[in-house]
mmCIF file of C-alpha atoms in Angstrom:
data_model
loop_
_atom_site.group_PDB
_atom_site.id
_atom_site.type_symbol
_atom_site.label_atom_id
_atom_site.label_comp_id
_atom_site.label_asym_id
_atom_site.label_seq_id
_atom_site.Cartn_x
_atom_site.Cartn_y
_atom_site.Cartn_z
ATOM 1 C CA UNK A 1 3.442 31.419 -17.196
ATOM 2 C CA UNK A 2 4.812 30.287 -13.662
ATOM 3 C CA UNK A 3 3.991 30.933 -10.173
ATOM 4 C CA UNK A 4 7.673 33.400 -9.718
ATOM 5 C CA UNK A 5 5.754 35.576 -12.852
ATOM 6 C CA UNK A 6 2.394 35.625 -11.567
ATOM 7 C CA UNK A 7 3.581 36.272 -7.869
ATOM 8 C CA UNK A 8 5.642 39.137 -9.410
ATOM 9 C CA UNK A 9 2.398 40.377 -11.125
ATOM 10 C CA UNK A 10 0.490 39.986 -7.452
ATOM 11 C CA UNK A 11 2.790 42.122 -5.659
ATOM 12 C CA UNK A 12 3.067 45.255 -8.405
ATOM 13 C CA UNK A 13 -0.800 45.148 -8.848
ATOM 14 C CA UNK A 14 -0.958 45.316 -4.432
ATOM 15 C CA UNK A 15 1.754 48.256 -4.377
ATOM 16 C CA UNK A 16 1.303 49.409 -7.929
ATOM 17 C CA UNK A 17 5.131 50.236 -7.651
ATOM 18 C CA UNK A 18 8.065 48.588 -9.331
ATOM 19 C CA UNK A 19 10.824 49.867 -7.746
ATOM 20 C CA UNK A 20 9.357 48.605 -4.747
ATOM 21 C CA UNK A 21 8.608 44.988 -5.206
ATOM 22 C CA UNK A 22 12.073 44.700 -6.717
ATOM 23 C CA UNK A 23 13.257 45.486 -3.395
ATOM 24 C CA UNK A 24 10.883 42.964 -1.319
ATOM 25 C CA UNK A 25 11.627 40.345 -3.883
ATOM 26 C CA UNK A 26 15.214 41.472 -3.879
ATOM 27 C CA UNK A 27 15.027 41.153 -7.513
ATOM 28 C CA UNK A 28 16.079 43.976 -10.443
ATOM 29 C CA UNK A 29 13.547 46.410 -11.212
ATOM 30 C CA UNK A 30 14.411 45.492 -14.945
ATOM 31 C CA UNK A 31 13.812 42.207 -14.188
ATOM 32 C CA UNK A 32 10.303 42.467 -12.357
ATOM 33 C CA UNK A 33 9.620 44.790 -15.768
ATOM 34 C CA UNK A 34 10.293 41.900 -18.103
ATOM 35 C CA UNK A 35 8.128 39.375 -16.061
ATOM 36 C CA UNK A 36 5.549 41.907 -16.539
ATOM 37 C CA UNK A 37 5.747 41.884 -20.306
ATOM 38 C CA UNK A 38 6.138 38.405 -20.741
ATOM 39 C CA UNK A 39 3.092 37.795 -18.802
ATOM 40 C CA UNK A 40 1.063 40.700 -21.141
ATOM 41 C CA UNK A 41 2.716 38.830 -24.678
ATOM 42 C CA UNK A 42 1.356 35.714 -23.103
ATOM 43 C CA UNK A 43 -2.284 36.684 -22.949
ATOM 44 C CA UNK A 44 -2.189 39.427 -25.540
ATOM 45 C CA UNK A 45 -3.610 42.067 -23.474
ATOM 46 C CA UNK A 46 -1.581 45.134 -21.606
ATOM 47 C CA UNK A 47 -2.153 44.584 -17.324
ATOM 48 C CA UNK A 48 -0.750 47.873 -16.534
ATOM 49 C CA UNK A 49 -0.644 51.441 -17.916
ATOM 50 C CA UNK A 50 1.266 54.236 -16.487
ATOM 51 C CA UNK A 51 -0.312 57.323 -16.737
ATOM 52 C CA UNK A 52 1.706 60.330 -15.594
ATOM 53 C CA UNK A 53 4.220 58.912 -12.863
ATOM 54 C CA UNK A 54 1.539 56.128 -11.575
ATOM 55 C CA UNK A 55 1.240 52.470 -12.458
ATOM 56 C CA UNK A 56 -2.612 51.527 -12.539
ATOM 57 C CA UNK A 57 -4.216 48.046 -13.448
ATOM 58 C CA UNK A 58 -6.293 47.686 -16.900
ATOM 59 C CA UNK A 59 -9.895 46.196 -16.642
ATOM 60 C CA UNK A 60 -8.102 42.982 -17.949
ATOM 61 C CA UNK A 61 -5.284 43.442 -15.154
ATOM 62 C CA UNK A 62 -8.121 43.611 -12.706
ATOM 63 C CA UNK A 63 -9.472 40.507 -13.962
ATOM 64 C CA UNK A 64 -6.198 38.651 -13.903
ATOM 65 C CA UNK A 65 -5.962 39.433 -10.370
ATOM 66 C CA UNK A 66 -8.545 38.131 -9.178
ATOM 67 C CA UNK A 67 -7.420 34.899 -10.958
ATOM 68 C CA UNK A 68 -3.509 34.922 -9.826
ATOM 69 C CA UNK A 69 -5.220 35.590 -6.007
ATOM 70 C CA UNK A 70 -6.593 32.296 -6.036
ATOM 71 C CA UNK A 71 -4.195 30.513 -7.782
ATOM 72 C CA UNK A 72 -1.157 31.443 -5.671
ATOM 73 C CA UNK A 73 -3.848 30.496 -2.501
ATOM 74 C CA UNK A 74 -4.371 26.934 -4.416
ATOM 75 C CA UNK A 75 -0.754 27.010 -4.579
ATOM 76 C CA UNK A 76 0.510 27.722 -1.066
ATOM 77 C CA UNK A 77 -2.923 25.513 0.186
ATOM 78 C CA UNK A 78 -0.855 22.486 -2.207
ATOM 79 C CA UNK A 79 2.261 23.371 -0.564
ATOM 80 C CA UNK A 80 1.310 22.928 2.597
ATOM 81 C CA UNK A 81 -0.319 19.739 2.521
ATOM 82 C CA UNK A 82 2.122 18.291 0.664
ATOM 83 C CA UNK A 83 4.819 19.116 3.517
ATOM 84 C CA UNK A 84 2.260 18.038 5.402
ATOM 85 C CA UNK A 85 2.516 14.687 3.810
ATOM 86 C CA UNK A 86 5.800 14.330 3.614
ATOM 87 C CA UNK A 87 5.744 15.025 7.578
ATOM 88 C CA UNK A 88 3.591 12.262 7.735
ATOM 89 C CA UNK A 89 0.913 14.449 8.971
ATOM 90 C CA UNK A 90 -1.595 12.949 6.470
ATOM 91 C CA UNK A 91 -1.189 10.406 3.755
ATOM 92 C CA UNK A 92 -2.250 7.438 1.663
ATOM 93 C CA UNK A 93 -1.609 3.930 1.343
ATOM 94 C CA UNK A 94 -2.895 1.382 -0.992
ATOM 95 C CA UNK A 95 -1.710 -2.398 0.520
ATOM 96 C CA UNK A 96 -1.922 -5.994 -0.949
ATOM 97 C CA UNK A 97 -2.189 -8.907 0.835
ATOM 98 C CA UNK A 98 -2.692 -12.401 0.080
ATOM 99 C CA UNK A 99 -5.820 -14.167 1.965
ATOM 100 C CA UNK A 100 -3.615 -15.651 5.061
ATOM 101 C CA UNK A 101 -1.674 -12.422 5.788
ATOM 102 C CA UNK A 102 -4.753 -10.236 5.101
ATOM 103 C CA UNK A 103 -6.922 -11.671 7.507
ATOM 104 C CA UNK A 104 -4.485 -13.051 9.994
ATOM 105 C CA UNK A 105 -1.107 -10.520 10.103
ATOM 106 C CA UNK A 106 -2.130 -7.294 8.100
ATOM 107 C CA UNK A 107 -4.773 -5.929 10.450
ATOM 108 C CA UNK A 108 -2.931 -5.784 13.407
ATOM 109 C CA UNK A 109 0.628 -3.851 11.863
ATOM 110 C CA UNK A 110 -1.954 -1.670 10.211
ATOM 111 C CA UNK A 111 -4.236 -1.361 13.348
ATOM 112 C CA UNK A 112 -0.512 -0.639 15.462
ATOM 113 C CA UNK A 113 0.488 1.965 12.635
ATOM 114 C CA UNK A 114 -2.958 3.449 12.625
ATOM 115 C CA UNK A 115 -2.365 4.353 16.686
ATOM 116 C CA UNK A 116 0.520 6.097 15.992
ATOM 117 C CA UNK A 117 0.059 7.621 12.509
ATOM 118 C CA UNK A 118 -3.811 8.946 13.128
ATOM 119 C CA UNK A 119 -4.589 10.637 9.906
ATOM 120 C CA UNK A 120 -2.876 8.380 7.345
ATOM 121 C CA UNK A 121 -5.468 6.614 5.045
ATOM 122 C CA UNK A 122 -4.760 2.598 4.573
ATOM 123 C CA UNK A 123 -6.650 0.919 2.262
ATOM 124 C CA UNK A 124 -6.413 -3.107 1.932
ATOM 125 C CA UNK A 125 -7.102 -5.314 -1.376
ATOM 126 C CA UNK A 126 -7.148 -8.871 0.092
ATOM 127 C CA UNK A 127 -6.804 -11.481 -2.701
ATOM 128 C CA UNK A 128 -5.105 -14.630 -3.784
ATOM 129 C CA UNK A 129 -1.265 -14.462 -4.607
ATOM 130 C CA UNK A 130 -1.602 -14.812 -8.537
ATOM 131 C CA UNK A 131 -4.347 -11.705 -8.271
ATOM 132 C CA UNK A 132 -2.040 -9.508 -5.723
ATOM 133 C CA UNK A 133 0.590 -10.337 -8.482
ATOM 134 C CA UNK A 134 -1.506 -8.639 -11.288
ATOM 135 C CA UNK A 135 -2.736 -5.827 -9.135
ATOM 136 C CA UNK A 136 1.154 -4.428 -8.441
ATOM 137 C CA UNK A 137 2.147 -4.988 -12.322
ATOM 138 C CA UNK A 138 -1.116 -2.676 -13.069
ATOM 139 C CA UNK A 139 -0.200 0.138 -9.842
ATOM 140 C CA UNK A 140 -3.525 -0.841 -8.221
ATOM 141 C CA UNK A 141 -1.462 -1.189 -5.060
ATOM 142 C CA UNK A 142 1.231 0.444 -3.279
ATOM 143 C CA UNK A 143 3.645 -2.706 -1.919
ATOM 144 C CA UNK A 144 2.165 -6.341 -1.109
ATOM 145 C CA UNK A 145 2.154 -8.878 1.411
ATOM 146 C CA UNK A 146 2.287 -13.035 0.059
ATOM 147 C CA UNK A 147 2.859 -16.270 1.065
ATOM 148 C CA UNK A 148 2.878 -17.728 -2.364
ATOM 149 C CA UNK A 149 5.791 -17.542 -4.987
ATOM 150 C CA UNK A 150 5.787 -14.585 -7.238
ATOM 151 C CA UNK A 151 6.597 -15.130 -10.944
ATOM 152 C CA UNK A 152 6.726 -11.507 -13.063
ATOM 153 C CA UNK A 153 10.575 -10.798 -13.381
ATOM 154 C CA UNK A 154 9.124 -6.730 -12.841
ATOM 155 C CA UNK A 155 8.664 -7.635 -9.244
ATOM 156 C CA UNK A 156 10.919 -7.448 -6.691
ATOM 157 C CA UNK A 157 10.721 -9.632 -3.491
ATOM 158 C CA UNK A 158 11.979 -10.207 0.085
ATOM 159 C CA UNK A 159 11.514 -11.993 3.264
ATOM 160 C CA UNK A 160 9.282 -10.548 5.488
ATOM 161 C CA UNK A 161 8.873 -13.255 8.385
ATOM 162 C CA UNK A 162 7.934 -16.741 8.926
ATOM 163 C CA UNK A 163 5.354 -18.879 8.559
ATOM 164 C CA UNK A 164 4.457 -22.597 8.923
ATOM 165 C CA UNK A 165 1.476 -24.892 7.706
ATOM 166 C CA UNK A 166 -0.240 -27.246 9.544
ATOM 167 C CA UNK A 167 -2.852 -30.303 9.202
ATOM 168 C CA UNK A 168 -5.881 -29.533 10.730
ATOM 169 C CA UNK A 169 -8.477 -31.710 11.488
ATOM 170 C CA UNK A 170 -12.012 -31.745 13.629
ATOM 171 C CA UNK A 171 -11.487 -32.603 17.095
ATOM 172 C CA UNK A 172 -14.295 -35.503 16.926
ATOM 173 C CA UNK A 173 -11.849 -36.384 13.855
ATOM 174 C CA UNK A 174 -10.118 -40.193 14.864
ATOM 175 C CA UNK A 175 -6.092 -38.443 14.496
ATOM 176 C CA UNK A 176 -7.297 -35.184 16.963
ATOM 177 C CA UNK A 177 -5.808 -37.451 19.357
ATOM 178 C CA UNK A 178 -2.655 -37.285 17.814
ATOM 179 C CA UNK A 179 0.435 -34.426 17.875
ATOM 180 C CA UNK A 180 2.503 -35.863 15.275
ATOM 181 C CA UNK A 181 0.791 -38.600 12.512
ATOM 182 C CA UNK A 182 2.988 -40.405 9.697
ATOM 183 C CA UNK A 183 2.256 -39.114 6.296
ATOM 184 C CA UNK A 184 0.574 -42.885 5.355
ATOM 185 C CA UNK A 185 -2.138 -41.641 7.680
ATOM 186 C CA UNK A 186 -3.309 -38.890 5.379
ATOM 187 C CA UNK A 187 -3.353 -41.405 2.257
ATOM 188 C CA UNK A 188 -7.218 -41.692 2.788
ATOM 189 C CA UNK A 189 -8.078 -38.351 3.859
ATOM 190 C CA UNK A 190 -10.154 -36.022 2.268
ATOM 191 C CA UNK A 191 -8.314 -32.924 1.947
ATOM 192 C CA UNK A 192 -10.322 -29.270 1.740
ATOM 193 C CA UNK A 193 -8.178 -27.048 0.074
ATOM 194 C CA UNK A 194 -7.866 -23.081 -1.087
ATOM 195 C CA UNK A 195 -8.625 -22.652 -4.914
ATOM 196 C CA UNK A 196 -5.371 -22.983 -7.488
ATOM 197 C CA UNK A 197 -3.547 -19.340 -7.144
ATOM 198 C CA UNK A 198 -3.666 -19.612 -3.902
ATOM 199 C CA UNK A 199 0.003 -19.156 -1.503
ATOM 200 C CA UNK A 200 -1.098 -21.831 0.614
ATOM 201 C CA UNK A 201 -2.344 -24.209 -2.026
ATOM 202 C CA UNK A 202 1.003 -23.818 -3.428
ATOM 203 C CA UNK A 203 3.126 -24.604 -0.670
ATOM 204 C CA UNK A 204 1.016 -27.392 0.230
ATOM 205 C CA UNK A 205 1.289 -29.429 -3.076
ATOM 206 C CA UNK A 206 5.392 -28.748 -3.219
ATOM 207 C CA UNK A 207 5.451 -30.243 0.029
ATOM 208 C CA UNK A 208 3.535 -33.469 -0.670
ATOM 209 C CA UNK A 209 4.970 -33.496 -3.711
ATOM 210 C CA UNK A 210 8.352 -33.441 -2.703
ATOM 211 C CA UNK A 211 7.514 -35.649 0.513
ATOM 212 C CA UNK A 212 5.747 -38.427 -2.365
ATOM 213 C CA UNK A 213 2.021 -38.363 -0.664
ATOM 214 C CA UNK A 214 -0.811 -38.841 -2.357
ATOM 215 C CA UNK A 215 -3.845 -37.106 -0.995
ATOM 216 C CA UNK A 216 -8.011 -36.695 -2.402
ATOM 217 C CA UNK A 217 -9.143 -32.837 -2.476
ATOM 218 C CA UNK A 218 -13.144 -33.246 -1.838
ATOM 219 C CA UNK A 219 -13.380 -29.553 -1.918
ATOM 220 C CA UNK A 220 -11.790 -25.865 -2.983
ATOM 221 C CA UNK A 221 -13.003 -23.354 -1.048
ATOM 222 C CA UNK A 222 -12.020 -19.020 -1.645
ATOM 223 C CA UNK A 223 -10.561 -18.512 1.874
ATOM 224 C CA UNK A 224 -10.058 -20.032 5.268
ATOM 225 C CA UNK A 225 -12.951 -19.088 7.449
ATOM 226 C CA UNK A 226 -14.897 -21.564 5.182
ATOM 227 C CA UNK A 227 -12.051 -24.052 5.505
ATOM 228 C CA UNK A 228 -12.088 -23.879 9.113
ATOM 229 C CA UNK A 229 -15.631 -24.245 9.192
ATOM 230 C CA UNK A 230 -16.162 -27.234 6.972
ATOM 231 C CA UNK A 231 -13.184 -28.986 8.864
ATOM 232 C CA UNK A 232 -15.086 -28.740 12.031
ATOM 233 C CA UNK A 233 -18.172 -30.185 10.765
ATOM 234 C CA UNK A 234 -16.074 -32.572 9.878
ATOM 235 C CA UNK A 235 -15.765 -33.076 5.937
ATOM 236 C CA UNK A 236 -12.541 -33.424 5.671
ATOM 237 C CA UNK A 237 -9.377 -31.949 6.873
ATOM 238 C CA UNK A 238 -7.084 -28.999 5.332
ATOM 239 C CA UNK A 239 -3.349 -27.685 5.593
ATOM 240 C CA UNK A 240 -3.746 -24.334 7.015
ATOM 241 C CA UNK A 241 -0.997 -21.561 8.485
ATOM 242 C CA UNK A 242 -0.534 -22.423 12.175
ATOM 243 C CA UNK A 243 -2.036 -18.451 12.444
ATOM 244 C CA UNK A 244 -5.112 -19.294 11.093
ATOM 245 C CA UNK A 245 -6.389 -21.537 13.743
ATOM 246 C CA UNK A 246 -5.346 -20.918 17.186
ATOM 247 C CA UNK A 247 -8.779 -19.768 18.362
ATOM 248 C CA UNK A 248 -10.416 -22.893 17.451
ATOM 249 C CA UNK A 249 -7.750 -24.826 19.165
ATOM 250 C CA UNK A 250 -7.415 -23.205 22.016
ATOM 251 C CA UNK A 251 -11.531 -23.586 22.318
ATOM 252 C CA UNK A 252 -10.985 -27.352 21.264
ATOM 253 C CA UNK A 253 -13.025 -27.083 18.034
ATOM 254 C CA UNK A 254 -9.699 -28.132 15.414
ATOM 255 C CA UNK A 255 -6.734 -30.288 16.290
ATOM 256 C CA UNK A 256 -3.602 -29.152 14.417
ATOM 257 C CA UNK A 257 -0.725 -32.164 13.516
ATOM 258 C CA UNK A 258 2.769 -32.264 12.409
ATOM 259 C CA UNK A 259 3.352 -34.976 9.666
ATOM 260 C CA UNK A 260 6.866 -36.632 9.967
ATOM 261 C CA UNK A 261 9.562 -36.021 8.214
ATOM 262 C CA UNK A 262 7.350 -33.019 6.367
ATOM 263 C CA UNK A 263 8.621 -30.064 6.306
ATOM 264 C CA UNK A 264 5.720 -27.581 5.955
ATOM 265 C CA UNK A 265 7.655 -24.310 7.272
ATOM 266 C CA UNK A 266 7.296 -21.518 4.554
ATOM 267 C CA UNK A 267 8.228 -17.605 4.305
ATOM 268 C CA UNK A 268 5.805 -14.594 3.919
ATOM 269 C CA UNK A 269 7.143 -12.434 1.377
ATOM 270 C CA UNK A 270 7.236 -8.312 1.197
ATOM 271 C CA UNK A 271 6.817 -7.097 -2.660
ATOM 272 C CA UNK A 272 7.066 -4.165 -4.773
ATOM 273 C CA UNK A 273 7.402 -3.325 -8.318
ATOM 274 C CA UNK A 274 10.668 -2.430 -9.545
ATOM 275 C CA UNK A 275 9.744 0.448 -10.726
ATOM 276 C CA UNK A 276 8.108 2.036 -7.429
ATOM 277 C CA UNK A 277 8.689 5.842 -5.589
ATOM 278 C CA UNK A 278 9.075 4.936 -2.272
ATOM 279 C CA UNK A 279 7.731 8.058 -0.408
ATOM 280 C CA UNK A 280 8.817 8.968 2.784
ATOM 281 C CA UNK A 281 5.353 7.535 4.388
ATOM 282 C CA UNK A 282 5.731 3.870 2.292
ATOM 283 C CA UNK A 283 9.474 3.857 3.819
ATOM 284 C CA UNK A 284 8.540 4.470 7.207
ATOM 285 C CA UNK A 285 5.583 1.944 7.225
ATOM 286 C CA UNK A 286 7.746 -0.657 5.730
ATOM 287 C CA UNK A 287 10.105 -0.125 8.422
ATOM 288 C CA UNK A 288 6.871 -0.375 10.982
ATOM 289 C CA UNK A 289 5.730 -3.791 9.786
ATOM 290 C CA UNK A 290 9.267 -5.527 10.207
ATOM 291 C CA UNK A 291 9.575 -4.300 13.608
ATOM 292 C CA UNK A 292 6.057 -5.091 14.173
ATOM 293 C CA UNK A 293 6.694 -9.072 13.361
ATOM 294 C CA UNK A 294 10.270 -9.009 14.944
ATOM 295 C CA UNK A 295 8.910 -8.201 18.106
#
């Protein structure tokens, strides 16, 4: 059974003439016949019985009817939205992000994109890297946003735009005086760091690695707003995205450093699984966010 069979049925049941529908369907009458029979073998009963020179429905063709009425509705209804969709008209999204770019990027491409593309549904799992990672091998998301490396060889990834960390410290701190400190000054500090998964915690301890400084994490706390808060009250300092804090330095609250010969610059990353249908709405958002941060 298929919807050119049962919209064969729908029109000789309506005209209750074969010759006819042939003709609107411009179709043989032989073949609108066999659809016919097929569709009575199928469900074992007869839909039609000519008596005389008229075609007339059976109870059970009655019945049928009103079935194949709605279905081809349910049908055209489908097709309609899908087009629809695949106009862009409406639509769904399901978007990863890792905690910096969730909270400091993500809102305003999707807030941009939502101006312009009214009816499209976004939803947003913010996470750390390691759990965005997981939630694109499993096809809990769409496409994802990260600052930290990605390790599944199933995943494919690409720059999206740049990004670079900073030290930030309170501005009653004694280096908030300071622009640029040597990385001997931090040898005391008391850092305040994300938890281990995290993009940023990453980067950070590649850098100091590399760069050979030793620093004291007091605390590990699940996202930056807490960071930023304990910094200002002055427990310790962090190494934050420069994104994360301009509000508090532009109010004075934080004082952001550059440490010598560090190099703290880093990339945010757009990825996907491998194995992902890139709809015609996915494409054209992708192409919405890199314009969005090329601007």
């Amino acid at each position: 059974m298929n919807e050119r069979k049962l919209k064969i049925f729908f029109e000789v049941a309506k005209s209750l003439n074969m010759t006819e529908v042939a003709r609107n369907l411009y179709i043989s009458q032989p073949a609108v016949s066999m659809a016919i029979s097929e569709l009575e073998e199928e469900l074992g009963v007869k839909l039609f019985e000519r008596i005389g020179k008229k075609l007339y429905l059976t109870y059970e063709g009655k019945i049928f009817l009103g079935y194949v009425r709605r279905i081809l509705n349910i049908y055209d209804e489908c097709r309609t939205k899908i087009e629809h969709i695949a106009n862009l008209k409406y639509g769904k999204l399901k978007i990863g992000a890792s905690t910096t770019i969730g909270i400091y990027l993500l809102p305003e491409i999707i807030g941009s994109f939502s101006d312009v593309f009214k009816d499209i549904e976004i939803s947003i799992a913010i996470e750390n890297t390691k759990i965005i990672e997981s939630m694109l091998l499993e096809n809990k998301i769409d496409i994802a946003f990260v600052e930290g490396p990605i390790y599944s060889e199933e995943i494919v990834v690409k720059d999206f735009c740049d990004d670079e960390l900073v030290v930030i410290v309170s501005s009653n701190h004694r280096l908030a005086k300071f622009n640029e400190i040597d990385k001997k000054e931090l040898e005391d500090e008391k850092f305040i760091l994300r938890e281990v998964g995290s993009g940023t915690r990453e980067v950070f301890e590649k850098a100091f690695y590399k760069s050979s400084i030793e620093y004291k994490v007091a605390f590990e706390l699940g996202n930056t707003e807490a960071i930023k808060k304990a910094v200002m009250a002055n427990l310790g300092i962090s190494c934050v995205s420069k994104r994360c804090v301009k509000d508090e330095v532009n109010l004075g609250r934080i004082s952001m450093l550059k440490v010598k010969d560090v190099d703290l610059s880093r990339k945010f990353y757009f990825i996907y699984h491998k194995d992902k249908y890139f709809s015609n709405l996915l494409n054209v958002f992708i192409d919405y966010a890199y314009n969005f941060v090329s601007i």
